[in-house]
XYZ file of C-alpha atoms in Angstrom:
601
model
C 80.620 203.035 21.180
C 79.747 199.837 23.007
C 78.623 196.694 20.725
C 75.145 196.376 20.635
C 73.567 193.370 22.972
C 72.401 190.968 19.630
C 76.255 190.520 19.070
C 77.331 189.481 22.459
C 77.957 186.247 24.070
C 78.587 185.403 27.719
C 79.741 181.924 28.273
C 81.565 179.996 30.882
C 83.644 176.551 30.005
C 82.830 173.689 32.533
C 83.563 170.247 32.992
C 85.480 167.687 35.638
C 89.350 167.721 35.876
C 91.435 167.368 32.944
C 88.212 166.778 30.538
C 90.131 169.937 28.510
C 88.490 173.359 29.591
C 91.982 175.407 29.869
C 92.856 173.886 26.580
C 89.561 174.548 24.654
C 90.036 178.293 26.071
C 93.691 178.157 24.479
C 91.984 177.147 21.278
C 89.367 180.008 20.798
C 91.774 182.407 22.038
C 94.034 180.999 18.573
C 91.249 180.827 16.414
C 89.961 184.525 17.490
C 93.517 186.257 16.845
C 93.068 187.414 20.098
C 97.092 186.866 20.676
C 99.421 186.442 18.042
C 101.681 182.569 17.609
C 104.555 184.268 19.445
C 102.672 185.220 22.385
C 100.539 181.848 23.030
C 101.669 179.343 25.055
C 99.448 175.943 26.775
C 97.238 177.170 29.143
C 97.447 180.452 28.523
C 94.575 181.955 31.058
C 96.317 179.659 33.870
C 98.871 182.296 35.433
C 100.294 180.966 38.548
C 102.966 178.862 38.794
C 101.209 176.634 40.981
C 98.289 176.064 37.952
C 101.016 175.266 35.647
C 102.756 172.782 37.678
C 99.573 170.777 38.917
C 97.888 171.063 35.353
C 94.834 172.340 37.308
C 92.924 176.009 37.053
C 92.489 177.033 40.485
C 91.453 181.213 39.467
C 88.596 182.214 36.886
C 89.977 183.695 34.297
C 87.942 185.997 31.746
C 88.923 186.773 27.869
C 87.064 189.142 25.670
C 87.440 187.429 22.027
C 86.514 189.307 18.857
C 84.703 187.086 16.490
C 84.355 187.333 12.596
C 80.997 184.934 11.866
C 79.912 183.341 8.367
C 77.061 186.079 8.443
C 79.428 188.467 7.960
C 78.943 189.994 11.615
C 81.502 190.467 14.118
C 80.703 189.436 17.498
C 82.143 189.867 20.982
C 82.490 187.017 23.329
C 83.124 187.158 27.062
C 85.113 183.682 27.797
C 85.012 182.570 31.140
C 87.537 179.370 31.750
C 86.382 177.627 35.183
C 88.403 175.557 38.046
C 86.953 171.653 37.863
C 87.917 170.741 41.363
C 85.160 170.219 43.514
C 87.386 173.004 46.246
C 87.055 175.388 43.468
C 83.155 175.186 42.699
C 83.140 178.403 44.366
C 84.489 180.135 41.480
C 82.692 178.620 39.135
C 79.229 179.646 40.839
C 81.062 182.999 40.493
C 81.508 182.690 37.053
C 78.077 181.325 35.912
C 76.201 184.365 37.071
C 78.108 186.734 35.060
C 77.296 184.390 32.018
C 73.597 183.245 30.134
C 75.385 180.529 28.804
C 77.892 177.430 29.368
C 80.181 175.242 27.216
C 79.919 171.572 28.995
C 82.523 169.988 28.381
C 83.128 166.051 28.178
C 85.787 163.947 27.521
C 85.298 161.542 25.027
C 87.071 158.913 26.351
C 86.038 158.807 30.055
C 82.100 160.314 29.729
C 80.523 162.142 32.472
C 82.367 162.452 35.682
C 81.192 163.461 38.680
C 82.009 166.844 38.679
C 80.821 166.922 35.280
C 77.378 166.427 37.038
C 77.901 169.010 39.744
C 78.824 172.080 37.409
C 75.911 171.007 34.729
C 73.604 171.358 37.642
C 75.530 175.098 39.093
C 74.798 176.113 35.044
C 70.939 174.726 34.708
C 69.892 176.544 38.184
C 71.896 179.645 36.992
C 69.354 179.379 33.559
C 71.742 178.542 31.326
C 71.867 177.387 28.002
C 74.390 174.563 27.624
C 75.891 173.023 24.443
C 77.160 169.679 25.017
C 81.075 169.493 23.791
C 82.793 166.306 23.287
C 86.420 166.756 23.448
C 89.210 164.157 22.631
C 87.482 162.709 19.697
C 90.831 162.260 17.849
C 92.111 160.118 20.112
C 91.625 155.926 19.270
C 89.641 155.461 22.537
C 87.011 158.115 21.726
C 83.684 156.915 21.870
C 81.508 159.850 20.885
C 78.219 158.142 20.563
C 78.585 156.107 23.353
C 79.135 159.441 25.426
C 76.377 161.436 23.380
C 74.242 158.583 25.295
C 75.384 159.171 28.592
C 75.169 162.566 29.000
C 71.469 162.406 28.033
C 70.570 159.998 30.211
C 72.958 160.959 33.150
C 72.654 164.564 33.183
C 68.948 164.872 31.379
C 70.628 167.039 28.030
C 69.660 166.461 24.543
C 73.058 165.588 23.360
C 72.005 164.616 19.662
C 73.809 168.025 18.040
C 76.861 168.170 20.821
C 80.060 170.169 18.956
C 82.731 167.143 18.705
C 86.031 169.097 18.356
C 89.844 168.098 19.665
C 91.041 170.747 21.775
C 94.474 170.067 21.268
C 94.388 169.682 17.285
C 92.255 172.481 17.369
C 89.742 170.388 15.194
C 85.894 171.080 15.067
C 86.752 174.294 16.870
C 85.410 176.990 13.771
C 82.127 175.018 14.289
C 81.618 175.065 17.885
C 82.363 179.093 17.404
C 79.189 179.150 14.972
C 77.259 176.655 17.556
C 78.145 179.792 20.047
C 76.743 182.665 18.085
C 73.761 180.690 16.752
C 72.739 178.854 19.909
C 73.700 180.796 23.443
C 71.446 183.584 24.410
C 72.148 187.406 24.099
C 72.490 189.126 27.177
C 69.844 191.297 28.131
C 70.006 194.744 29.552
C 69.151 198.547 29.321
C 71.683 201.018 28.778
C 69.581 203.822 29.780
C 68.435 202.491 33.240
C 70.696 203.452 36.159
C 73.974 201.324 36.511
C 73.847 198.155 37.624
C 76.782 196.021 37.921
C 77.771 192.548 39.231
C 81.450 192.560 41.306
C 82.313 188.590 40.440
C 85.685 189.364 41.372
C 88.637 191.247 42.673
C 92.438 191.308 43.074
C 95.202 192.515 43.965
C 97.485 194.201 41.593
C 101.361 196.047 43.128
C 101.155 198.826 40.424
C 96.927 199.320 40.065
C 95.415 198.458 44.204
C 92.401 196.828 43.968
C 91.150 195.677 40.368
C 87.531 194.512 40.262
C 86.120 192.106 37.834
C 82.606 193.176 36.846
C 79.365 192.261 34.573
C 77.150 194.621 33.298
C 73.441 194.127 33.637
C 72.163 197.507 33.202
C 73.671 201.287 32.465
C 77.109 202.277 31.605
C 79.991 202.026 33.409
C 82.575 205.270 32.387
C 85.743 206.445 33.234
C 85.908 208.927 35.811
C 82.475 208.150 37.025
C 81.366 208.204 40.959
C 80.396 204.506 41.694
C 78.885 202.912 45.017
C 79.384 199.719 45.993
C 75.587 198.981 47.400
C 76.532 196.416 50.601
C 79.285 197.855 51.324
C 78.165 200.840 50.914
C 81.648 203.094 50.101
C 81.798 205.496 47.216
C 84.973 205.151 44.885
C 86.008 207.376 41.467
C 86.471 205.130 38.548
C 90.183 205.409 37.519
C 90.104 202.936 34.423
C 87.463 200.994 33.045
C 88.904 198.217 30.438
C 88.905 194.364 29.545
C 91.062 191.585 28.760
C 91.895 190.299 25.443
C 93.494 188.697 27.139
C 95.991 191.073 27.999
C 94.548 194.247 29.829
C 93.148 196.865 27.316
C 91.618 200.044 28.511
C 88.652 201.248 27.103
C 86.345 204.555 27.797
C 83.351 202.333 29.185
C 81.452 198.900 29.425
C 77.843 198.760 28.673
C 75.411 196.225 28.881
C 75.679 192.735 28.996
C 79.673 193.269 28.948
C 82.352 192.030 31.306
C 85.324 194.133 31.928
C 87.396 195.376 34.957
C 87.670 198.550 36.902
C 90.238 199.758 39.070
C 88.886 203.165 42.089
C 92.218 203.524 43.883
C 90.247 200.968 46.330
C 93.054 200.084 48.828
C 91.624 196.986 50.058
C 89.935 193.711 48.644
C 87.851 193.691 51.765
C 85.654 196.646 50.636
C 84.783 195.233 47.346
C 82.805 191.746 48.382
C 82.155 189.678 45.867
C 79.154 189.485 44.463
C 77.978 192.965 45.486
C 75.773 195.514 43.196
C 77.847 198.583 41.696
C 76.067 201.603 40.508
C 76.164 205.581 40.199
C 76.225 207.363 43.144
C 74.484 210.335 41.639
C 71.278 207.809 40.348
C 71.099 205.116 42.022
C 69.757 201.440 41.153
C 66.512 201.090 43.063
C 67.559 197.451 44.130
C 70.710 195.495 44.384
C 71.101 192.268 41.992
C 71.152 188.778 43.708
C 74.696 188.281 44.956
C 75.911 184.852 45.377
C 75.847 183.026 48.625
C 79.574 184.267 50.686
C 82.066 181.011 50.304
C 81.665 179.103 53.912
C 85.348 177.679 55.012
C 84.640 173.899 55.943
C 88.356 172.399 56.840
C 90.247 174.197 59.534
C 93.944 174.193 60.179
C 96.743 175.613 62.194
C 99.645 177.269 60.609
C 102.389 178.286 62.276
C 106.209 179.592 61.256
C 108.705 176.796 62.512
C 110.732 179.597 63.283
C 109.089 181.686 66.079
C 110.664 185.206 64.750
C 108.608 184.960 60.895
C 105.540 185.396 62.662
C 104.982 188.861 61.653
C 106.034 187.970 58.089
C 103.583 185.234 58.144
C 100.836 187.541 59.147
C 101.565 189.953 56.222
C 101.962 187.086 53.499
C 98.753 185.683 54.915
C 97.093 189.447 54.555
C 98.543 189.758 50.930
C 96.867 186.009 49.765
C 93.657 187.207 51.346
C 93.819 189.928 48.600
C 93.813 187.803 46.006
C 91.814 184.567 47.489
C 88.756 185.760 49.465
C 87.688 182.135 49.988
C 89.982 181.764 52.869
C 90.047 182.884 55.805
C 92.429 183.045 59.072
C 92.318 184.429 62.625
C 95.671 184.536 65.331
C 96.091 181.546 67.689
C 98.891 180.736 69.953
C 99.415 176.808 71.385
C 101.970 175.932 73.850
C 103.783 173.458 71.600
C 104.351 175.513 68.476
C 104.239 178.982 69.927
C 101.889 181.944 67.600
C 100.787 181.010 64.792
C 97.200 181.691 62.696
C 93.854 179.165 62.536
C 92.813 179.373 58.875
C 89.564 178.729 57.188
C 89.775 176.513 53.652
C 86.980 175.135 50.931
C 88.606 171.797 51.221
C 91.914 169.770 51.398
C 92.881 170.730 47.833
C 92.620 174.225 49.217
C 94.845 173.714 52.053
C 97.728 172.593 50.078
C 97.251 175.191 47.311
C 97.356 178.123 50.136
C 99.968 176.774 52.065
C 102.357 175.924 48.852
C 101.320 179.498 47.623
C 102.634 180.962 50.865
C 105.714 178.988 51.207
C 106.681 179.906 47.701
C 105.658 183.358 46.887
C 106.821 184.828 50.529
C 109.806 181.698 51.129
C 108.174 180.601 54.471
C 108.932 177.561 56.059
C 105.382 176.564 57.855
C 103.934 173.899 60.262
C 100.681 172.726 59.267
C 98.288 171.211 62.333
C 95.996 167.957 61.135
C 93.075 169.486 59.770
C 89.244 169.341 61.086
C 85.748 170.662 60.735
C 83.835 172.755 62.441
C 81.485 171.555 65.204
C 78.434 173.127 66.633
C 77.851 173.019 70.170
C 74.630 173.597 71.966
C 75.091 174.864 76.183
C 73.203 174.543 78.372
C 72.213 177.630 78.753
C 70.862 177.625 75.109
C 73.783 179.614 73.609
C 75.318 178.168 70.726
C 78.928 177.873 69.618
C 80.800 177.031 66.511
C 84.253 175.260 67.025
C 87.095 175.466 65.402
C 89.587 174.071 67.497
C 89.065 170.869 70.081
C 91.648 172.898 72.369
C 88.933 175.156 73.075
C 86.026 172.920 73.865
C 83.824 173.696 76.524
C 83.401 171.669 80.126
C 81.562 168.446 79.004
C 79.123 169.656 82.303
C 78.050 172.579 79.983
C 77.569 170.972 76.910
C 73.557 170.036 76.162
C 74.553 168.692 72.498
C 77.044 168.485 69.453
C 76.169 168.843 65.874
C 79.100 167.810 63.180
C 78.831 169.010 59.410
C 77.556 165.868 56.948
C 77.989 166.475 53.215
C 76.051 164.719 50.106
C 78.951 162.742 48.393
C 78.651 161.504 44.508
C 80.525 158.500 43.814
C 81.205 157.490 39.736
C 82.716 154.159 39.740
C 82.935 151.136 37.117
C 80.665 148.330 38.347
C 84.208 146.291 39.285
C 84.705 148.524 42.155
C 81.150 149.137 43.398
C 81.663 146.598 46.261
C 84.679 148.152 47.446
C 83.466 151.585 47.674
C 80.134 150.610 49.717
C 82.406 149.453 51.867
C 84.457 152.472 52.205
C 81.362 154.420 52.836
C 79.639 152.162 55.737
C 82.993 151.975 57.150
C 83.065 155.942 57.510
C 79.278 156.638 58.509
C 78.147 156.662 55.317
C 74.561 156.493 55.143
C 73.345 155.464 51.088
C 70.701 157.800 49.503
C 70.438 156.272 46.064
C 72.259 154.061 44.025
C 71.563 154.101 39.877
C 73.400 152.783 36.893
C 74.694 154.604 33.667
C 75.934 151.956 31.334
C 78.619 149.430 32.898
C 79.029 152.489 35.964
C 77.141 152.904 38.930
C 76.402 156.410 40.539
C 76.261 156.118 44.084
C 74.903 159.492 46.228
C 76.155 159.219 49.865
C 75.606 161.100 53.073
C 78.613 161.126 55.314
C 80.332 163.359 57.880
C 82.908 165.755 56.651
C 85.264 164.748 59.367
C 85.629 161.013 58.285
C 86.348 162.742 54.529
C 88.614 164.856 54.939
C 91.830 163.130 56.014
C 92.252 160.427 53.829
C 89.208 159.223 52.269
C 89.673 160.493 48.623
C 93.388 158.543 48.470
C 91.332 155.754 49.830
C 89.068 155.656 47.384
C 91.358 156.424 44.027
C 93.485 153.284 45.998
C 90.392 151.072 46.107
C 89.097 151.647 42.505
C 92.607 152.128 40.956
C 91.837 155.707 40.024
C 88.654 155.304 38.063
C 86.250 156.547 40.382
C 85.486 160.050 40.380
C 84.183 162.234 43.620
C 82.009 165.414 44.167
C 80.511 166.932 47.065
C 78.285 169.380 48.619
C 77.598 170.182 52.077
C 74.434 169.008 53.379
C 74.228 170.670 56.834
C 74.607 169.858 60.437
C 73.883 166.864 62.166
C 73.950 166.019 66.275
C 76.580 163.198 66.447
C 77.791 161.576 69.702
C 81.174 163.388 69.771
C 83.951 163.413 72.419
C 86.992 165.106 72.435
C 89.967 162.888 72.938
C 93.075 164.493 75.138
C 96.984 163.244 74.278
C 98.542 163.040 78.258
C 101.771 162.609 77.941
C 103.923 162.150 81.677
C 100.171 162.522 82.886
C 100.222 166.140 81.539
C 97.604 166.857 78.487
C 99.174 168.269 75.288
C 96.367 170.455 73.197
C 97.965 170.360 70.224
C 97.101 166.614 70.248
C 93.808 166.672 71.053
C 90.946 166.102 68.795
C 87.178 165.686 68.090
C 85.814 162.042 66.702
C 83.223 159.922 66.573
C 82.835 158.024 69.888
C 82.978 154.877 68.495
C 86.032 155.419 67.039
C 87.967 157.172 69.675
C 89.520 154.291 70.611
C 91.260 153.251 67.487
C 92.489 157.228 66.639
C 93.863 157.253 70.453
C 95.937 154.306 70.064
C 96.900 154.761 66.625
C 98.364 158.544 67.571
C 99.600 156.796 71.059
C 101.546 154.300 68.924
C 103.152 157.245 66.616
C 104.155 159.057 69.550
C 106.149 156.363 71.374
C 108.232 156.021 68.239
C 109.076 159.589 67.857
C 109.408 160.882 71.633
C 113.084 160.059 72.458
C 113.638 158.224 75.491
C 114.025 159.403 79.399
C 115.953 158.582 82.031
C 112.540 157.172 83.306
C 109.280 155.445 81.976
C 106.931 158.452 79.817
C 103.265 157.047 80.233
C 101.833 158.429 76.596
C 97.817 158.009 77.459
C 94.704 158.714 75.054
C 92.061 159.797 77.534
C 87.967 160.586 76.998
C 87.719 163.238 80.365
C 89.212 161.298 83.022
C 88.763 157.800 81.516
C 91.627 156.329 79.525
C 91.103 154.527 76.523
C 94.580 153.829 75.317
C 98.111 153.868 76.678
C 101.799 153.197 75.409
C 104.742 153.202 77.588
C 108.135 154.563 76.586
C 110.406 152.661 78.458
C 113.132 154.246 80.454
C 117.016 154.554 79.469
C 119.084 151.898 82.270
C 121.875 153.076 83.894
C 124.041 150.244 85.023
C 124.496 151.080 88.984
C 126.077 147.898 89.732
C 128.437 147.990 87.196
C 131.126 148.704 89.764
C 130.162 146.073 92.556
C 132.285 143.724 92.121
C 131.464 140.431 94.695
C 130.354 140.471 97.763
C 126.886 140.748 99.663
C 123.845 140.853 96.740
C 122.112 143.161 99.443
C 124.554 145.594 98.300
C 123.568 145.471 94.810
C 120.000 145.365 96.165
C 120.559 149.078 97.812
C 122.160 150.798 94.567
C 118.972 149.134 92.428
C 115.911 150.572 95.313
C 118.136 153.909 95.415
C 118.056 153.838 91.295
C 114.039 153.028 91.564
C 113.531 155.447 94.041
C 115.522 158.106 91.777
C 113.511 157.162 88.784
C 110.264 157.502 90.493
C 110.916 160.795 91.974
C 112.170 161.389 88.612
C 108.931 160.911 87.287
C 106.842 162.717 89.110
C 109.279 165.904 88.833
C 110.918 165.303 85.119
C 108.984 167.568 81.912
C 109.243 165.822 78.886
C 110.414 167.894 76.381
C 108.643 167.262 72.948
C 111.130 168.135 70.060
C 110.009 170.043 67.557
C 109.761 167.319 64.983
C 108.168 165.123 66.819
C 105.458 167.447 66.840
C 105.571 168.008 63.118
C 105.874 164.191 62.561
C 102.525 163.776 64.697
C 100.484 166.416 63.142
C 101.334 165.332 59.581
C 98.449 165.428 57.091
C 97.831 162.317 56.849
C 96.324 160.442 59.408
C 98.449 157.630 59.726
């Protein structure tokens, strides 16, 4: 028998990095019973290593929580604990349309951060109701009015009865359970109507294939049951419908307003897509539900095995993580420096790392990472347009007509100290200022700027310049034509594409000779002069000479006529030159690493 829709609550936790989300979750898992003292441990719901380590969630994570309230009723609630980095927001869009309401939380000591901001907007347009939750107020810099003020006249929320609990002590958190029940929304739905499901996620599991992560909006969902998945349009047989508490529990079916998982024998994450309408294939829903918009990759890298032989095992490991991340994405690409290797697709820098530590610890690679960039659209001339990936494979300049780069709308959070500073930072990287307001003694600034000045080193920059207090969100705010050249690394006149890359032209210049510079310290030296050249087509805009290794010819002249000595030192020029035009310059291997390092030197 399925709990009846008055005594169910959906809810997601949200909130900016370390404000206490995974924490809070630990807490209503305790006070629920939902795992006994011997089985909890601190951030329970985070799984991966990886989460552990960094202290960050980077997966969703879903608990169903049985709850005894002071009215005597029992009451099930659907937990949802969210990622709060901004490369995560994906899953927390996810996660707020499986969910009519939203825990927002708030540190007590820092106030409203800028992804604070960001998710309290994702949970307003999704129609949620949100109860302000002031964590940390146990701790001797807690200033819970103070914050109570900001978030109402930051964000726009009445903040006057926000829950003010201590995740870690566990205190206020029997009240905030009552502020739950009384004050989110139940779900709405009709258990009669033909099944209507949300897929909000999917995984891989060895023993189970393909487990699916689904909300209930209308029907019933039952074991053994036909079910079609509406875009993709396959038809699977349910093999176990069940939830987590949080440790898997089958049951015989999920009705309305519920959140539970499936598993249909489905071999492949790639024919459940995420956010996709499940219902019966013998009655049909008449229309599918509103998916969410598909994740759009933004940063671009190269991976490739340092050892030429893993490739294969690369290309399986990178399958496998596809199965359980569907935000990324990858496609095969060779280069003539670092042999075959696989041009991936991530949500931001954060992602990058996470996918490429995941993949040299879970499958013991050992991978070369290219510098990252964005993706540029080019207009031809013939009115066909193109989206780029990789400068290597940039049209002729002759057929280009126009280039568009991707700009993003940055918020800035920064004490007043700083402010100066991060103007600065901005202008200096194209920034172009939208608005500027004040919150107390911190100013929020809202930036446009191109995602190709952010991503290398911008966010270091900017917890350097403002000693770690400022806090950054963005979203991406479309495509803009930019005048954009690709800049070619010649090296012994011969162009190297691994090298190459797309800027700004006013600062090709500067990222020519700054990579020029880095190369002449790592090439090794020749038995003749390596011209290292940053060039713009044919027309060079920076060069650095790696002088030649000298032979001493005249070592064994001893006296005599200096026109012998003269001879051996034209023969040794004219050696050298033909030496030049002939000799390759072999690049070692960690030169090239050295060069393409993240950062962007």
């Amino acid at each position: 028998m399925s709990t009846p829709l008055s005594r169910i609550r959906n809810f997601a936790i949200i909130a900016h990095i370390d404000h206490g989300k995974s924490t809070l979750a630990d807490r209503l898992i305790e006070v629920c019973g939902a795992l006994s003292e011997r089985e909890m441990r601190a951030q329970v719901l985070d799984s991966m290593d990886i989460e552990r380590e960094r202290g960050i969630t980077i997966k969703a994570q879903t608990v169903r929580l049985s709850y005894r309230a002071k009215d005597g009723e029992t009451y099930v609630l659907n937990l949802m604990d969210t990622p709060g980095h901004v490369d995560f927001s994906y899953e927390v869009s996810r996660s707020l349309a499986a969910c009519e309401g939203s825990l927002l939380v708030v540190d007590a000591t820092q106030g409203v951060e800028a992804q604070t901001l960001a998710n309290a907007y994702l949970a307003i347009d999704n129609g949620h109701e949100i109860i302000p939750v002031l964590n940390k107020i146990d701790l001797p810099a807690a200033e819970p009015e103070r914050i109570a003020t900001q978030i109402e006249e930051v964000i726009g929320l009445d903040a006057s009865a926000a829950a003010r609990i201590s995740a870690k002590s566990g205190l206020g958190v029997p009240d905030l359970l009552e502020a739950i029940v009384a004050r989110l929304p139940a779900p709405a739905g009709d258990a009669d109507a033909p099944l209507k499901a949300l897929l909000v996620d999917s995984w891989y599991d060895a023993y189970l294939g393909v487990m699916i992560l689904v909300r209930i909006k209308d029907g019933v969902l039952k074991n053994g049951m036909k079910i079609r998945m509406m875009a993709a349009a396959t038809v699977h047989q349910v093999e176990q419908v069940g939830t987590f508490t949080p440790k898997p529990q089958q049951a015989d079916a999920l009705g309305p307003g519920e959140v539970g998982f499936i598993t249909a024998g489905i071999k492949a994450v790639a024919d459940t897509d995420v956010g996709d309408t499940i219902t019966e294939e013998r009655r049909q829903a008449a229309e599918a539900l509103p998916g969410f918009k598909p994740s759009v990759p933004v940063v671009f890298c190269g991976l490739f095995p340092s050892d030429a032989a893993e490739f294969e095992d690369l290309r399986e490991s990178l399958a496998k993580l596809r199965l359980n991340d569907s935000s990324f994405h990858y496609e095969p690409e060779s280069s003539a420096a670092l042999g075959s290797g696989f041009r991936c697709g991530f949500l931001g820098l954060l992602h990058l790392e996470v996918v490429q530590e995941r993949l040299e610890r879970e499958f013991d690679l050992d991978l070369i990472a290219t510098a990252p960039s964005v993706v540029y659209r080019v207009t031809l001339t013939d009115d066909s347009v193109l989206d780029l990936h990789n400068p290597a494979d940039m049209p002729d300049p002759v057929r280009i007509r126009g280039m568009e780069e991707p700009w993003i709308r940055a918020t800035i959070l920064v004490p007043n100290d700083y402010l100066g500073a991060v103007l600065q930072l901005c202008t200096e990287r194209r920034g172009e200022q939208v608005e500027l307001t004040y919150a107390g003694s911190r100013a929020m600034a809202v930036y446009r700027l191109p995602l190709n000045e952010v991503i290398f080193d911008f966010h270091d920059r900017l917890k350097s310049i403002t000693r770690g207090y400022a806090s950054f969100d963005y979203e991406i705010d479309g495509f803009r034509e930019g005048n954009l050249v690709k800049v070619q690394i010649l090296i012994n006149a011969e162009p190297v594409d691994a090298f190459s890359f797309i800027c700004d032209r006013a600062q090709a210049e500067a990222r020519g000779r700054a990579i020029c510079a880095r190369l002449k310290d790592l090439i090794p030296r020749q038995l003749f002069k390596i011209p290292l050249q940053a060039a713009i087509g044919g027309n060079v805009v920076a060069r650095e000479t790696i002088s030649a290794m000298r032979k001493d010819v005249t070592a064994k002249c001893y006296g005599g006529d200096i026109t012998r000595k003269r001879k051996l030192l034209e023969k040794q020029k004219a050696g050298k030159k033909r030496m030049r035009q002939f000799g390759k310059v072999e690049i070692p291997q960690s030169a090239f690493i050295a060069a393409l390092r993240m950062d962007d030197g």
